[in-house]
Amino acid sequence: MNAALEAVGLTKAYKGRRVLDAVKLTVEEGSVFGFLGPNGAGKTTTLRLATGLARPTSGTIRLLGQDVSAAGNALRAQLGFLPDVPAFYPWMTAQEFLHFSGDLFGLDRQVLRQRTRMLLDTAGLNGVTGRIGGYSRGMRQRLGIAQALINAPRLLLLDEPTSALDPIGRKDVLELINSLRGRTTVFFSTHILGDVERVCDSVAILDRGRVLTQAPIHELKARYGGHKILLEVTEGADGLASAIAQRPWAVSVARGDAASIEVTVSDVHRAQHEIPGLVSDLHAGLVRLEAGEMGLEEVFVALVGRPKA
C-alpha cells in the first residue's frame, strides 16, 4: 500500500521547547487512521505541519507522496481539513459558505450545487437558512466537516471532529467517516477513545510530543492488552478474589459490586480452567464467567496513564 501521510523525524520546537520530538508516522491510503493522545500531546501541531500552516524545526512530512514544504496548490486541492476550532464568515449561510469554498477549488457549478445539497443533508443542516453567526458550536462543527469534504479530497485531515457534538451528532459524524473507508484516507486526531475504537483501522498514540506506538487496533490490543475475565459468584467474592490474586496468570484483580470480580490475565486458557475449581473450593456458586479482549482504553492507560475527559 502507498502512504497517504508519512512523517520521518518530525520535530517542532517553540522557544526551545519541543512540542513534537522526532515523530514517525505512516498512514496507508484508503484507511481510517486515529491519532490518539491526551490534550496537549501535540496532535494539533502535527496537523498544522501537515497542512503547511506551520513549518517543522526538523524532519519531513509527506502527503500523497509530496513533501509538504515544497508542495503547491496541486497537492492542496487534494486535501480536506477541519481545524480544531473552525472559523467562518458570520454573515454567510451554510449554503453560501459551501459555494464559496467550492469556488475556491474551481468546482463546476452543477457539481458544486449537487455536492452542497448532499453535504448539508449529511451534516444535518439541510433547510437551515440562518446566518452562520447565529449557529451553535455543534452546528459550526458540522458545517466545518461539510466544508472539508466539498472538494472530494483524497486525504481528509480532521482535528477533534466530534469534540463539540452531542451523542446523535457524534454518531452521525462517525458513520460518515466510516463510509469514506477505501474511497479516501481519513486521518483524525482525538482524545476520545471510543471514537477511535469504533471506526479506525489503525491508530498511533502520541504523548508529550512522542509517538509511543503505532499499529492496527487489533494488533495493539494483542501486543499490550492481554485478556480480561469477568466473573460473578453467589457468595465469598472477597475470598475468591484473594485466591485468584495468588495465581501466576493473574495480572490484576479488581472488585466490582458485592458479587463480581474482574481479572486481567496473562493466560486466559489456564484461568478459565482453574477458576471454577477455586469457586468450588470456597463452596460458592458460579453465576457468570466471561472472557474478553482488553479494550483500547486499557491499552491507552497502560501506555499513557488515565485518559483525559
PDB file of C-alpha atoms in Angstrom:
ATOM      1  CA  MET A   1       0.000   0.000   0.000  1.00  0.00           C
ATOM      2  CA  ASN A   2       1.116   3.584  -0.692  1.00  0.00           C
ATOM      3  CA  ALA A   3       1.415   6.036   2.174  1.00  0.00           C
ATOM      4  CA  ALA A   4      -1.085   8.894   2.191  1.00  0.00           C
ATOM      5  CA  LEU A   5       0.811  10.545   5.049  1.00  0.00           C
ATOM      6  CA  GLU A   6       4.375   9.854   6.081  1.00  0.00           C
ATOM      7  CA  ALA A   7       6.387  11.683   8.756  1.00  0.00           C
ATOM      8  CA  VAL A   8      10.045  10.988   9.482  1.00  0.00           C
ATOM      9  CA  GLY A   9      11.887  12.627  12.387  1.00  0.00           C
ATOM     10  CA  LEU A  10       9.198  15.322  12.538  1.00  0.00           C
ATOM     11  CA  THR A  11      10.187  17.822  15.220  1.00  0.00           C
ATOM     12  CA  LYS A  12       8.699  21.179  16.184  1.00  0.00           C
ATOM     13  CA  ALA A  13      10.079  23.452  18.879  1.00  0.00           C
ATOM     14  CA  TYR A  14       8.709  26.747  20.173  1.00  0.00           C
ATOM     15  CA  LYS A  15      11.179  28.944  22.089  1.00  0.00           C
ATOM     16  CA  GLY A  16      13.415  25.950  22.667  1.00  0.00           C
ATOM     17  CA  ARG A  17      10.620  23.673  23.935  1.00  0.00           C
ATOM     18  CA  ARG A  18       9.927  20.607  21.805  1.00  0.00           C
ATOM     19  CA  VAL A  19       6.231  20.162  21.127  1.00  0.00           C
ATOM     20  CA  LEU A  20       6.935  17.292  18.728  1.00  0.00           C
ATOM     21  CA  ASP A  21      10.012  15.128  19.120  1.00  0.00           C
ATOM     22  CA  ALA A  22      11.159  13.005  16.155  1.00  0.00           C
ATOM     23  CA  VAL A  23       7.655  11.814  15.264  1.00  0.00           C
ATOM     24  CA  LYS A  24       7.465   8.903  12.833  1.00  0.00           C
ATOM     25  CA  LEU A  25       4.121   8.059  11.231  1.00  0.00           C
ATOM     26  CA  THR A  26       2.899   6.087   8.227  1.00  0.00           C
ATOM     27  CA  VAL A  27      -0.753   6.232   7.182  1.00  0.00           C
ATOM     28  CA  GLU A  28      -1.838   3.922   4.386  1.00  0.00           C
ATOM     29  CA  GLU A  29      -4.052   5.183   1.581  1.00  0.00           C
ATOM     30  CA  GLY A  30      -7.722   4.333   1.965  1.00  0.00           C
ATOM     31  CA  SER A  31      -7.513   3.754   5.719  1.00  0.00           C
ATOM     32  CA  VAL A  32      -9.240   5.447   8.631  1.00  0.00           C
ATOM     33  CA  PHE A  33      -6.405   6.386  10.988  1.00  0.00           C
ATOM     34  CA  GLY A  34      -6.847   7.586  14.553  1.00  0.00           C
ATOM     35  CA  PHE A  35      -4.260   9.950  16.026  1.00  0.00           C
ATOM     36  CA  LEU A  36      -4.875   9.492  19.717  1.00  0.00           C
ATOM     37  CA  GLY A  37      -3.452  11.330  22.677  1.00  0.00           C
ATOM     38  CA  PRO A  38      -4.309  13.393  25.742  1.00  0.00           C
ATOM     39  CA  ASN A  39      -4.888  17.125  25.444  1.00  0.00           C
ATOM     40  CA  GLY A  40      -1.567  18.899  24.912  1.00  0.00           C
ATOM     41  CA  ALA A  41       0.163  15.856  23.403  1.00  0.00           C
ATOM     42  CA  GLY A  42       0.964  17.647  20.113  1.00  0.00           C
ATOM     43  CA  LYS A  43      -1.866  16.429  17.883  1.00  0.00           C
ATOM     44  CA  THR A  44      -2.908  19.872  16.611  1.00  0.00           C
ATOM     45  CA  THR A  45       0.714  20.843  15.970  1.00  0.00           C
ATOM     46  CA  THR A  46       1.119  17.719  13.811  1.00  0.00           C
ATOM     47  CA  LEU A  47      -1.920  18.676  11.749  1.00  0.00           C
ATOM     48  CA  ARG A  48      -0.668  22.246  11.356  1.00  0.00           C
ATOM     49  CA  LEU A  49       2.583  20.878   9.966  1.00  0.00           C
ATOM     50  CA  ALA A  50       0.703  18.509   7.655  1.00  0.00           C
ATOM     51  CA  THR A  51      -1.343  21.333   6.167  1.00  0.00           C
ATOM     52  CA  GLY A  52       1.597  23.708   5.798  1.00  0.00           C
ATOM     53  CA  LEU A  53       0.210  26.157   8.380  1.00  0.00           C
ATOM     54  CA  ALA A  54       3.468  25.718  10.287  1.00  0.00           C
ATOM     55  CA  ARG A  55       6.933  24.511   9.330  1.00  0.00           C
ATOM     56  CA  PRO A  56       8.887  21.814  11.143  1.00  0.00           C
ATOM     57  CA  THR A  57      12.038  22.599  13.087  1.00  0.00           C
ATOM     58  CA  SER A  58      13.498  19.437  11.574  1.00  0.00           C
ATOM     59  CA  GLY A  59      12.324  16.282   9.846  1.00  0.00           C
ATOM     60  CA  THR A  60       9.890  15.860   6.972  1.00  0.00           C
ATOM     61  CA  ILE A  61       6.223  15.196   6.380  1.00  0.00           C
ATOM     62  CA  ARG A  62       4.901  13.950   3.042  1.00  0.00           C
ATOM     63  CA  LEU A  63       1.287  13.851   1.887  1.00  0.00           C
ATOM     64  CA  LEU A  64       0.271  11.740  -1.100  1.00  0.00           C
ATOM     65  CA  GLY A  65       3.928  11.290  -1.959  1.00  0.00           C
ATOM     66  CA  GLN A  66       4.831  15.011  -1.887  1.00  0.00           C
ATOM     67  CA  ASP A  67       6.917  16.898   0.646  1.00  0.00           C
ATOM     68  CA  VAL A  68       4.588  19.425   2.265  1.00  0.00           C
ATOM     69  CA  SER A  69       7.285  22.096   2.499  1.00  0.00           C
ATOM     70  CA  ALA A  70       7.723  22.072  -1.298  1.00  0.00           C
ATOM     71  CA  ALA A  71       4.131  21.362  -2.329  1.00  0.00           C
ATOM     72  CA  GLY A  72       1.901  23.780  -4.172  1.00  0.00           C
ATOM     73  CA  ASN A  73      -1.769  24.173  -4.983  1.00  0.00           C
ATOM     74  CA  ALA A  74      -1.965  20.849  -6.838  1.00  0.00           C
ATOM     75  CA  LEU A  75      -1.475  18.994  -3.552  1.00  0.00           C
ATOM     76  CA  ARG A  76      -3.710  21.302  -1.524  1.00  0.00           C
ATOM     77  CA  ALA A  77      -6.542  20.681  -3.983  1.00  0.00           C
ATOM     78  CA  GLN A  78      -6.473  17.008  -2.943  1.00  0.00           C
ATOM     79  CA  LEU A  79      -6.753  17.721   0.789  1.00  0.00           C
ATOM     80  CA  GLY A  80      -9.651  18.412   3.105  1.00  0.00           C
ATOM     81  CA  PHE A  81      -9.027  19.975   6.518  1.00  0.00           C
ATOM     82  CA  LEU A  82     -11.076  20.670   9.622  1.00  0.00           C
ATOM     83  CA  PRO A  83      -9.226  22.651  12.321  1.00  0.00           C
ATOM     84  CA  ASP A  84      -9.992  22.149  15.992  1.00  0.00           C
ATOM     85  CA  VAL A  85     -11.953  25.435  16.103  1.00  0.00           C
ATOM     86  CA  PRO A  86     -13.258  26.157  12.589  1.00  0.00           C
ATOM     87  CA  ALA A  87     -13.902  29.795  11.660  1.00  0.00           C
ATOM     88  CA  PHE A  88     -16.461  31.140   9.199  1.00  0.00           C
ATOM     89  CA  TYR A  89     -17.777  34.378   7.743  1.00  0.00           C
ATOM     90  CA  PRO A  90     -20.676  35.017  10.131  1.00  0.00           C
ATOM     91  CA  TRP A  91     -22.835  36.856   7.579  1.00  0.00           C
ATOM     92  CA  MET A  92     -22.993  33.862   5.221  1.00  0.00           C
ATOM     93  CA  THR A  93     -25.465  30.999   5.282  1.00  0.00           C
ATOM     94  CA  ALA A  94     -24.211  27.410   5.275  1.00  0.00           C
ATOM     95  CA  GLN A  95     -25.083  27.050   1.590  1.00  0.00           C
ATOM     96  CA  GLU A  96     -23.290  30.272   0.693  1.00  0.00           C
ATOM     97  CA  PHE A  97     -20.191  29.199   2.594  1.00  0.00           C
ATOM     98  CA  LEU A  98     -20.014  25.823   0.838  1.00  0.00           C
ATOM     99  CA  HIS A  99     -20.485  27.510  -2.547  1.00  0.00           C
ATOM    100  CA  PHE A 100     -17.722  29.949  -1.643  1.00  0.00           C
ATOM    101  CA  SER A 101     -15.419  27.073  -0.627  1.00  0.00           C
ATOM    102  CA  GLY A 102     -16.194  25.130  -3.786  1.00  0.00           C
ATOM    103  CA  ASP A 103     -15.476  28.167  -5.954  1.00  0.00           C
ATOM    104  CA  LEU A 104     -12.009  28.384  -4.381  1.00  0.00           C
ATOM    105  CA  PHE A 105     -11.371  24.856  -5.642  1.00  0.00           C
ATOM    106  CA  GLY A 106     -12.732  25.736  -9.089  1.00  0.00           C
ATOM    107  CA  LEU A 107     -15.543  23.175  -8.965  1.00  0.00           C
ATOM    108  CA  ASP A 108     -18.078  23.016 -11.789  1.00  0.00           C
ATOM    109  CA  ARG A 109     -21.242  24.866 -10.750  1.00  0.00           C
ATOM    110  CA  GLN A 110     -23.576  21.922 -11.269  1.00  0.00           C
ATOM    111  CA  VAL A 111     -21.249  19.573  -9.372  1.00  0.00           C
ATOM    112  CA  LEU A 112     -20.946  22.146  -6.593  1.00  0.00           C
ATOM    113  CA  ARG A 113     -24.729  22.535  -6.238  1.00  0.00           C
ATOM    114  CA  GLN A 114     -25.234  18.759  -6.056  1.00  0.00           C
ATOM    115  CA  ARG A 115     -22.378  18.281  -3.613  1.00  0.00           C
ATOM    116  CA  THR A 116     -23.588  21.155  -1.427  1.00  0.00           C
ATOM    117  CA  ARG A 117     -27.063  19.642  -1.102  1.00  0.00           C
ATOM    118  CA  MET A 118     -25.610  16.245  -0.248  1.00  0.00           C
ATOM    119  CA  LEU A 119     -23.158  17.571   2.334  1.00  0.00           C
ATOM    120  CA  LEU A 120     -25.695  19.850   4.025  1.00  0.00           C
ATOM    121  CA  ASP A 121     -28.018  16.873   4.354  1.00  0.00           C
ATOM    122  CA  THR A 122     -25.197  14.707   5.710  1.00  0.00           C
ATOM    123  CA  ALA A 123     -24.237  17.421   8.201  1.00  0.00           C
ATOM    124  CA  GLY A 124     -27.830  17.821   9.399  1.00  0.00           C
ATOM    125  CA  LEU A 125     -28.006  21.394   8.112  1.00  0.00           C
ATOM    126  CA  ASN A 126     -30.383  20.901   5.196  1.00  0.00           C
ATOM    127  CA  GLY A 127     -33.096  23.537   5.405  1.00  0.00           C
ATOM    128  CA  VAL A 128     -31.156  25.733   7.849  1.00  0.00           C
ATOM    129  CA  THR A 129     -31.325  29.229   6.346  1.00  0.00           C
ATOM    130  CA  GLY A 130     -29.967  31.359   9.201  1.00  0.00           C
ATOM    131  CA  ARG A 131     -26.630  33.124   9.185  1.00  0.00           C
ATOM    132  CA  ILE A 132     -23.605  31.221  10.493  1.00  0.00           C
ATOM    133  CA  GLY A 133     -23.078  33.884  13.161  1.00  0.00           C
ATOM    134  CA  GLY A 134     -26.110  32.502  14.963  1.00  0.00           C
ATOM    135  CA  TYR A 135     -25.037  28.848  14.882  1.00  0.00           C
ATOM    136  CA  SER A 136     -24.195  26.817  17.949  1.00  0.00           C
ATOM    137  CA  ARG A 137     -20.705  25.336  18.247  1.00  0.00           C
ATOM    138  CA  GLY A 138     -22.069  21.938  17.248  1.00  0.00           C
ATOM    139  CA  MET A 139     -23.646  23.357  14.096  1.00  0.00           C
ATOM    140  CA  ARG A 140     -20.380  25.070  13.221  1.00  0.00           C
ATOM    141  CA  GLN A 141     -18.529  21.780  13.670  1.00  0.00           C
ATOM    142  CA  ARG A 142     -20.940  20.026  11.301  1.00  0.00           C
ATOM    143  CA  LEU A 143     -20.522  22.768   8.723  1.00  0.00           C
ATOM    144  CA  GLY A 144     -16.745  22.547   9.070  1.00  0.00           C
ATOM    145  CA  ILE A 145     -16.831  18.842   8.237  1.00  0.00           C
ATOM    146  CA  ALA A 146     -19.035  19.527   5.209  1.00  0.00           C
ATOM    147  CA  GLN A 147     -16.586  22.217   4.041  1.00  0.00           C
ATOM    148  CA  ALA A 148     -13.658  19.802   4.440  1.00  0.00           C
ATOM    149  CA  LEU A 149     -15.392  17.383   2.062  1.00  0.00           C
ATOM    150  CA  ILE A 150     -16.526  19.864  -0.589  1.00  0.00           C
ATOM    151  CA  ASN A 151     -13.610  19.059  -2.935  1.00  0.00           C
ATOM    152  CA  ALA A 152     -13.944  15.255  -2.522  1.00  0.00           C
ATOM    153  CA  PRO A 153     -10.406  15.069  -1.071  1.00  0.00           C
ATOM    154  CA  ARG A 154      -8.044  12.111  -1.364  1.00  0.00           C
ATOM    155  CA  LEU A 155      -6.820  12.848   2.167  1.00  0.00           C
ATOM    156  CA  LEU A 156      -9.118  14.213   4.858  1.00  0.00           C
ATOM    157  CA  LEU A 157      -7.437  15.729   7.924  1.00  0.00           C
ATOM    158  CA  LEU A 158      -9.710  16.276  10.919  1.00  0.00           C
ATOM    159  CA  ASP A 159      -8.697  17.820  14.242  1.00  0.00           C
ATOM    160  CA  GLU A 160     -11.050  16.655  17.019  1.00  0.00           C
ATOM    161  CA  PRO A 161     -14.052  16.328  14.629  1.00  0.00           C
ATOM    162  CA  THR A 162     -16.566  15.188  17.270  1.00  0.00           C
ATOM    163  CA  SER A 163     -15.485  17.398  20.162  1.00  0.00           C
ATOM    164  CA  ALA A 164     -18.469  19.767  20.082  1.00  0.00           C
ATOM    165  CA  LEU A 165     -21.178  17.307  19.095  1.00  0.00           C
ATOM    166  CA  ASP A 166     -23.963  15.738  21.111  1.00  0.00           C
ATOM    167  CA  PRO A 167     -24.280  11.916  21.084  1.00  0.00           C
ATOM    168  CA  ILE A 168     -26.512  11.885  17.989  1.00  0.00           C
ATOM    169  CA  GLY A 169     -24.217  14.283  16.134  1.00  0.00           C
ATOM    170  CA  ARG A 170     -21.165  12.209  17.102  1.00  0.00           C
ATOM    171  CA  LYS A 171     -22.865   9.065  15.813  1.00  0.00           C
ATOM    172  CA  ASP A 172     -23.667  10.746  12.502  1.00  0.00           C
ATOM    173  CA  VAL A 173     -20.115  12.039  12.024  1.00  0.00           C
ATOM    174  CA  LEU A 174     -18.548   8.678  12.868  1.00  0.00           C
ATOM    175  CA  GLU A 175     -20.863   6.928  10.420  1.00  0.00           C
ATOM    176  CA  LEU A 176     -19.841   9.458   7.769  1.00  0.00           C
ATOM    177  CA  ILE A 177     -16.144   8.838   8.478  1.00  0.00           C
ATOM    178  CA  ASN A 178     -16.708   5.092   8.322  1.00  0.00           C
ATOM    179  CA  SER A 179     -18.467   5.413   4.962  1.00  0.00           C
ATOM    180  CA  LEU A 180     -15.360   7.054   3.475  1.00  0.00           C
ATOM    181  CA  ARG A 181     -13.183   3.998   4.109  1.00  0.00           C
ATOM    182  CA  GLY A 182     -11.497   2.867   0.901  1.00  0.00           C
ATOM    183  CA  ARG A 183     -12.627   5.956  -1.019  1.00  0.00           C
ATOM    184  CA  THR A 184     -10.425   8.473   0.738  1.00  0.00           C
ATOM    185  CA  THR A 185      -7.889   8.414   3.540  1.00  0.00           C
ATOM    186  CA  VAL A 186      -9.138   9.822   6.835  1.00  0.00           C
ATOM    187  CA  PHE A 187      -6.629  10.986   9.448  1.00  0.00           C
ATOM    188  CA  PHE A 188      -8.275  12.354  12.552  1.00  0.00           C
ATOM    189  CA  SER A 189      -6.970  13.387  15.917  1.00  0.00           C
ATOM    190  CA  THR A 190      -8.938  12.898  19.097  1.00  0.00           C
ATOM    191  CA  HIS A 191      -8.695  12.166  22.791  1.00  0.00           C
ATOM    192  CA  ILE A 192     -11.999  10.243  22.719  1.00  0.00           C
ATOM    193  CA  LEU A 193     -11.037   6.584  22.876  1.00  0.00           C
ATOM    194  CA  GLY A 194     -14.454   5.245  21.908  1.00  0.00           C
ATOM    195  CA  ASP A 195     -14.466   7.165  18.622  1.00  0.00           C
ATOM    196  CA  VAL A 196     -11.160   5.626  17.574  1.00  0.00           C
ATOM    197  CA  GLU A 197     -12.137   2.104  18.563  1.00  0.00           C
ATOM    198  CA  ARG A 198     -15.407   2.396  16.681  1.00  0.00           C
ATOM    199  CA  VAL A 199     -14.194   3.448  13.218  1.00  0.00           C
ATOM    200  CA  CYS A 200     -10.399   3.238  12.889  1.00  0.00           C
ATOM    201  CA  ASP A 201      -8.296   0.607  11.165  1.00  0.00           C
ATOM    202  CA  SER A 202      -5.052   1.758  12.762  1.00  0.00           C
ATOM    203  CA  VAL A 203      -4.009   4.126  15.496  1.00  0.00           C
ATOM    204  CA  ALA A 204      -0.982   5.994  16.770  1.00  0.00           C
ATOM    205  CA  ILE A 205      -0.762   7.079  20.400  1.00  0.00           C
ATOM    206  CA  LEU A 206       1.021  10.370  20.988  1.00  0.00           C
ATOM    207  CA  ASP A 207       2.120  11.658  24.393  1.00  0.00           C
ATOM    208  CA  ARG A 208       4.304  14.674  25.167  1.00  0.00           C
ATOM    209  CA  GLY A 209       5.297  15.020  21.543  1.00  0.00           C
ATOM    210  CA  ARG A 210       6.430  11.423  21.047  1.00  0.00           C
ATOM    211  CA  VAL A 211       4.694   8.553  19.274  1.00  0.00           C
ATOM    212  CA  LEU A 212       4.532   5.752  21.828  1.00  0.00           C
ATOM    213  CA  THR A 213       3.179   3.166  19.420  1.00  0.00           C
ATOM    214  CA  GLN A 214       1.509   2.761  16.014  1.00  0.00           C
ATOM    215  CA  ALA A 215      -0.323  -0.343  14.851  1.00  0.00           C
ATOM    216  CA  PRO A 216      -3.653  -1.729  13.645  1.00  0.00           C
ATOM    217  CA  ILE A 217      -6.037  -1.694  16.605  1.00  0.00           C
ATOM    218  CA  HIS A 218      -6.324  -5.488  16.856  1.00  0.00           C
ATOM    219  CA  GLU A 219      -2.526  -5.829  16.926  1.00  0.00           C
ATOM    220  CA  LEU A 220      -2.237  -3.105  19.539  1.00  0.00           C
ATOM    221  CA  LYS A 221      -4.676  -4.889  21.834  1.00  0.00           C
ATOM    222  CA  ALA A 222      -2.862  -8.183  21.370  1.00  0.00           C
ATOM    223  CA  ARG A 223       0.559  -6.611  21.978  1.00  0.00           C
ATOM    224  CA  TYR A 224      -0.247  -4.541  25.053  1.00  0.00           C
ATOM    225  CA  GLY A 225      -3.563  -5.755  26.263  1.00  0.00           C
ATOM    226  CA  GLY A 226      -3.961  -9.386  27.191  1.00  0.00           C
ATOM    227  CA  HIS A 227      -7.386 -10.538  28.306  1.00  0.00           C
ATOM    228  CA  LYS A 228      -9.970  -9.880  30.956  1.00  0.00           C
ATOM    229  CA  ILE A 229     -12.185 -12.352  32.760  1.00  0.00           C
ATOM    230  CA  LEU A 230     -15.403 -11.221  34.393  1.00  0.00           C
ATOM    231  CA  LEU A 231     -16.987 -13.489  36.940  1.00  0.00           C
ATOM    232  CA  GLU A 232     -19.833 -13.368  39.412  1.00  0.00           C
ATOM    233  CA  VAL A 233     -20.421 -15.710  42.326  1.00  0.00           C
ATOM    234  CA  THR A 234     -23.253 -16.282  44.752  1.00  0.00           C
ATOM    235  CA  GLU A 235     -21.038 -15.678  47.817  1.00  0.00           C
ATOM    236  CA  GLY A 236     -17.448 -15.446  49.005  1.00  0.00           C
ATOM    237  CA  ALA A 237     -16.271 -12.922  46.416  1.00  0.00           C
ATOM    238  CA  ASP A 238     -13.614 -11.441  48.729  1.00  0.00           C
ATOM    239  CA  GLY A 239     -12.023 -14.827  49.418  1.00  0.00           C
ATOM    240  CA  LEU A 240     -12.165 -15.792  45.746  1.00  0.00           C
ATOM    241  CA  ALA A 241     -10.501 -12.519  44.697  1.00  0.00           C
ATOM    242  CA  SER A 242      -7.672 -13.188  47.171  1.00  0.00           C
ATOM    243  CA  ALA A 243      -7.224 -16.751  45.904  1.00  0.00           C
ATOM    244  CA  ILE A 244      -7.148 -15.638  42.267  1.00  0.00           C
ATOM    245  CA  ALA A 245      -4.580 -12.931  43.044  1.00  0.00           C
ATOM    246  CA  GLN A 246      -2.133 -15.657  44.142  1.00  0.00           C
ATOM    247  CA  ARG A 247      -2.246 -17.410  40.768  1.00  0.00           C
ATOM    248  CA  PRO A 248       0.681 -16.778  38.369  1.00  0.00           C
ATOM    249  CA  TRP A 249      -1.640 -15.957  35.474  1.00  0.00           C
ATOM    250  CA  ALA A 250      -3.449 -13.184  37.409  1.00  0.00           C
ATOM    251  CA  VAL A 251      -2.002  -9.810  36.369  1.00  0.00           C
ATOM    252  CA  SER A 252      -4.519  -7.767  38.371  1.00  0.00           C
ATOM    253  CA  VAL A 253      -7.734  -8.370  40.290  1.00  0.00           C
ATOM    254  CA  ALA A 254     -10.435  -5.745  40.832  1.00  0.00           C
ATOM    255  CA  ARG A 255     -13.676  -5.990  42.754  1.00  0.00           C
ATOM    256  CA  GLY A 256     -16.912  -4.795  41.213  1.00  0.00           C
ATOM    257  CA  ASP A 257     -20.112  -4.914  43.211  1.00  0.00           C
ATOM    258  CA  ALA A 258     -20.638  -7.308  46.104  1.00  0.00           C
ATOM    259  CA  ALA A 259     -20.578 -10.444  43.949  1.00  0.00           C
ATOM    260  CA  SER A 260     -18.430  -9.599  40.886  1.00  0.00           C
ATOM    261  CA  ILE A 261     -14.706  -9.721  40.136  1.00  0.00           C
ATOM    262  CA  GLU A 262     -12.700  -8.500  37.128  1.00  0.00           C
ATOM    263  CA  VAL A 263      -9.368 -10.219  36.449  1.00  0.00           C
ATOM    264  CA  THR A 264      -6.688  -9.258  33.946  1.00  0.00           C
ATOM    265  CA  VAL A 265      -4.903 -12.468  32.952  1.00  0.00           C
ATOM    266  CA  SER A 266      -1.772 -13.435  31.038  1.00  0.00           C
ATOM    267  CA  ASP A 267      -3.062 -16.943  30.199  1.00  0.00           C
ATOM    268  CA  VAL A 268      -6.799 -16.989  29.577  1.00  0.00           C
ATOM    269  CA  HIS A 269      -6.891 -20.758  28.930  1.00  0.00           C
ATOM    270  CA  ARG A 270      -5.424 -21.634  32.346  1.00  0.00           C
ATOM    271  CA  ALA A 271      -7.588 -19.047  34.075  1.00  0.00           C
ATOM    272  CA  GLN A 272     -10.794 -20.459  32.603  1.00  0.00           C
ATOM    273  CA  HIS A 273      -9.848 -23.963  33.742  1.00  0.00           C
ATOM    274  CA  GLU A 274      -8.702 -23.066  37.253  1.00  0.00           C
ATOM    275  CA  ILE A 275     -11.291 -20.500  38.319  1.00  0.00           C
ATOM    276  CA  PRO A 276     -14.211 -22.988  38.576  1.00  0.00           C
ATOM    277  CA  GLY A 277     -12.048 -25.128  40.896  1.00  0.00           C
ATOM    278  CA  LEU A 278     -11.291 -22.127  43.096  1.00  0.00           C
ATOM    279  CA  VAL A 279     -15.009 -21.326  43.265  1.00  0.00           C
ATOM    280  CA  SER A 280     -15.770 -24.933  44.236  1.00  0.00           C
ATOM    281  CA  ASP A 281     -13.097 -24.911  46.961  1.00  0.00           C
ATOM    282  CA  LEU A 282     -14.848 -21.934  48.562  1.00  0.00           C
ATOM    283  CA  HIS A 283     -18.249 -23.682  48.280  1.00  0.00           C
ATOM    284  CA  ALA A 284     -19.642 -20.775  46.252  1.00  0.00           C
ATOM    285  CA  GLY A 285     -21.890 -20.835  43.216  1.00  0.00           C
ATOM    286  CA  LEU A 286     -20.619 -19.604  39.860  1.00  0.00           C
ATOM    287  CA  VAL A 287     -23.185 -17.268  38.294  1.00  0.00           C
ATOM    288  CA  ARG A 288     -21.127 -15.905  35.396  1.00  0.00           C
ATOM    289  CA  LEU A 289     -17.719 -16.480  33.801  1.00  0.00           C
ATOM    290  CA  GLU A 290     -16.883 -14.436  30.685  1.00  0.00           C
ATOM    291  CA  ALA A 291     -13.600 -13.883  28.880  1.00  0.00           C
ATOM    292  CA  GLY A 292     -12.951 -10.929  26.621  1.00  0.00           C
ATOM    293  CA  GLU A 293     -10.174  -8.973  24.958  1.00  0.00           C
ATOM    294  CA  MET A 294      -8.966  -5.825  26.657  1.00  0.00           C
ATOM    295  CA  GLY A 295     -10.162  -2.620  25.040  1.00  0.00           C
ATOM    296  CA  LEU A 296      -8.283   0.378  23.713  1.00  0.00           C
ATOM    297  CA  GLU A 297      -8.823   2.231  26.970  1.00  0.00           C
ATOM    298  CA  GLU A 298      -6.790  -0.340  28.899  1.00  0.00           C
ATOM    299  CA  VAL A 299      -4.008  -0.120  26.318  1.00  0.00           C
ATOM    300  CA  PHE A 300      -4.060   3.678  26.467  1.00  0.00           C
ATOM    301  CA  VAL A 301      -3.915   3.709  30.258  1.00  0.00           C
ATOM    302  CA  ALA A 302      -1.026   1.220  30.238  1.00  0.00           C
ATOM    303  CA  LEU A 303       0.991   3.451  27.878  1.00  0.00           C
ATOM    304  CA  VAL A 304      -0.022   6.979  28.881  1.00  0.00           C
ATOM    305  CA  GLY A 305      -1.957   6.887  32.134  1.00  0.00           C
ATOM    306  CA  ARG A 306      -5.568   7.681  32.919  1.00  0.00           C
ATOM    307  CA  PRO A 307      -7.314   9.098  29.798  1.00  0.00           C
ATOM    308  CA  LYS A 308      -8.344  12.735  29.904  1.00  0.00           C
ATOM    309  CA  ALA A 309     -12.068  13.503  29.611  1.00  0.00           C
TER     310      ALA A 309
END
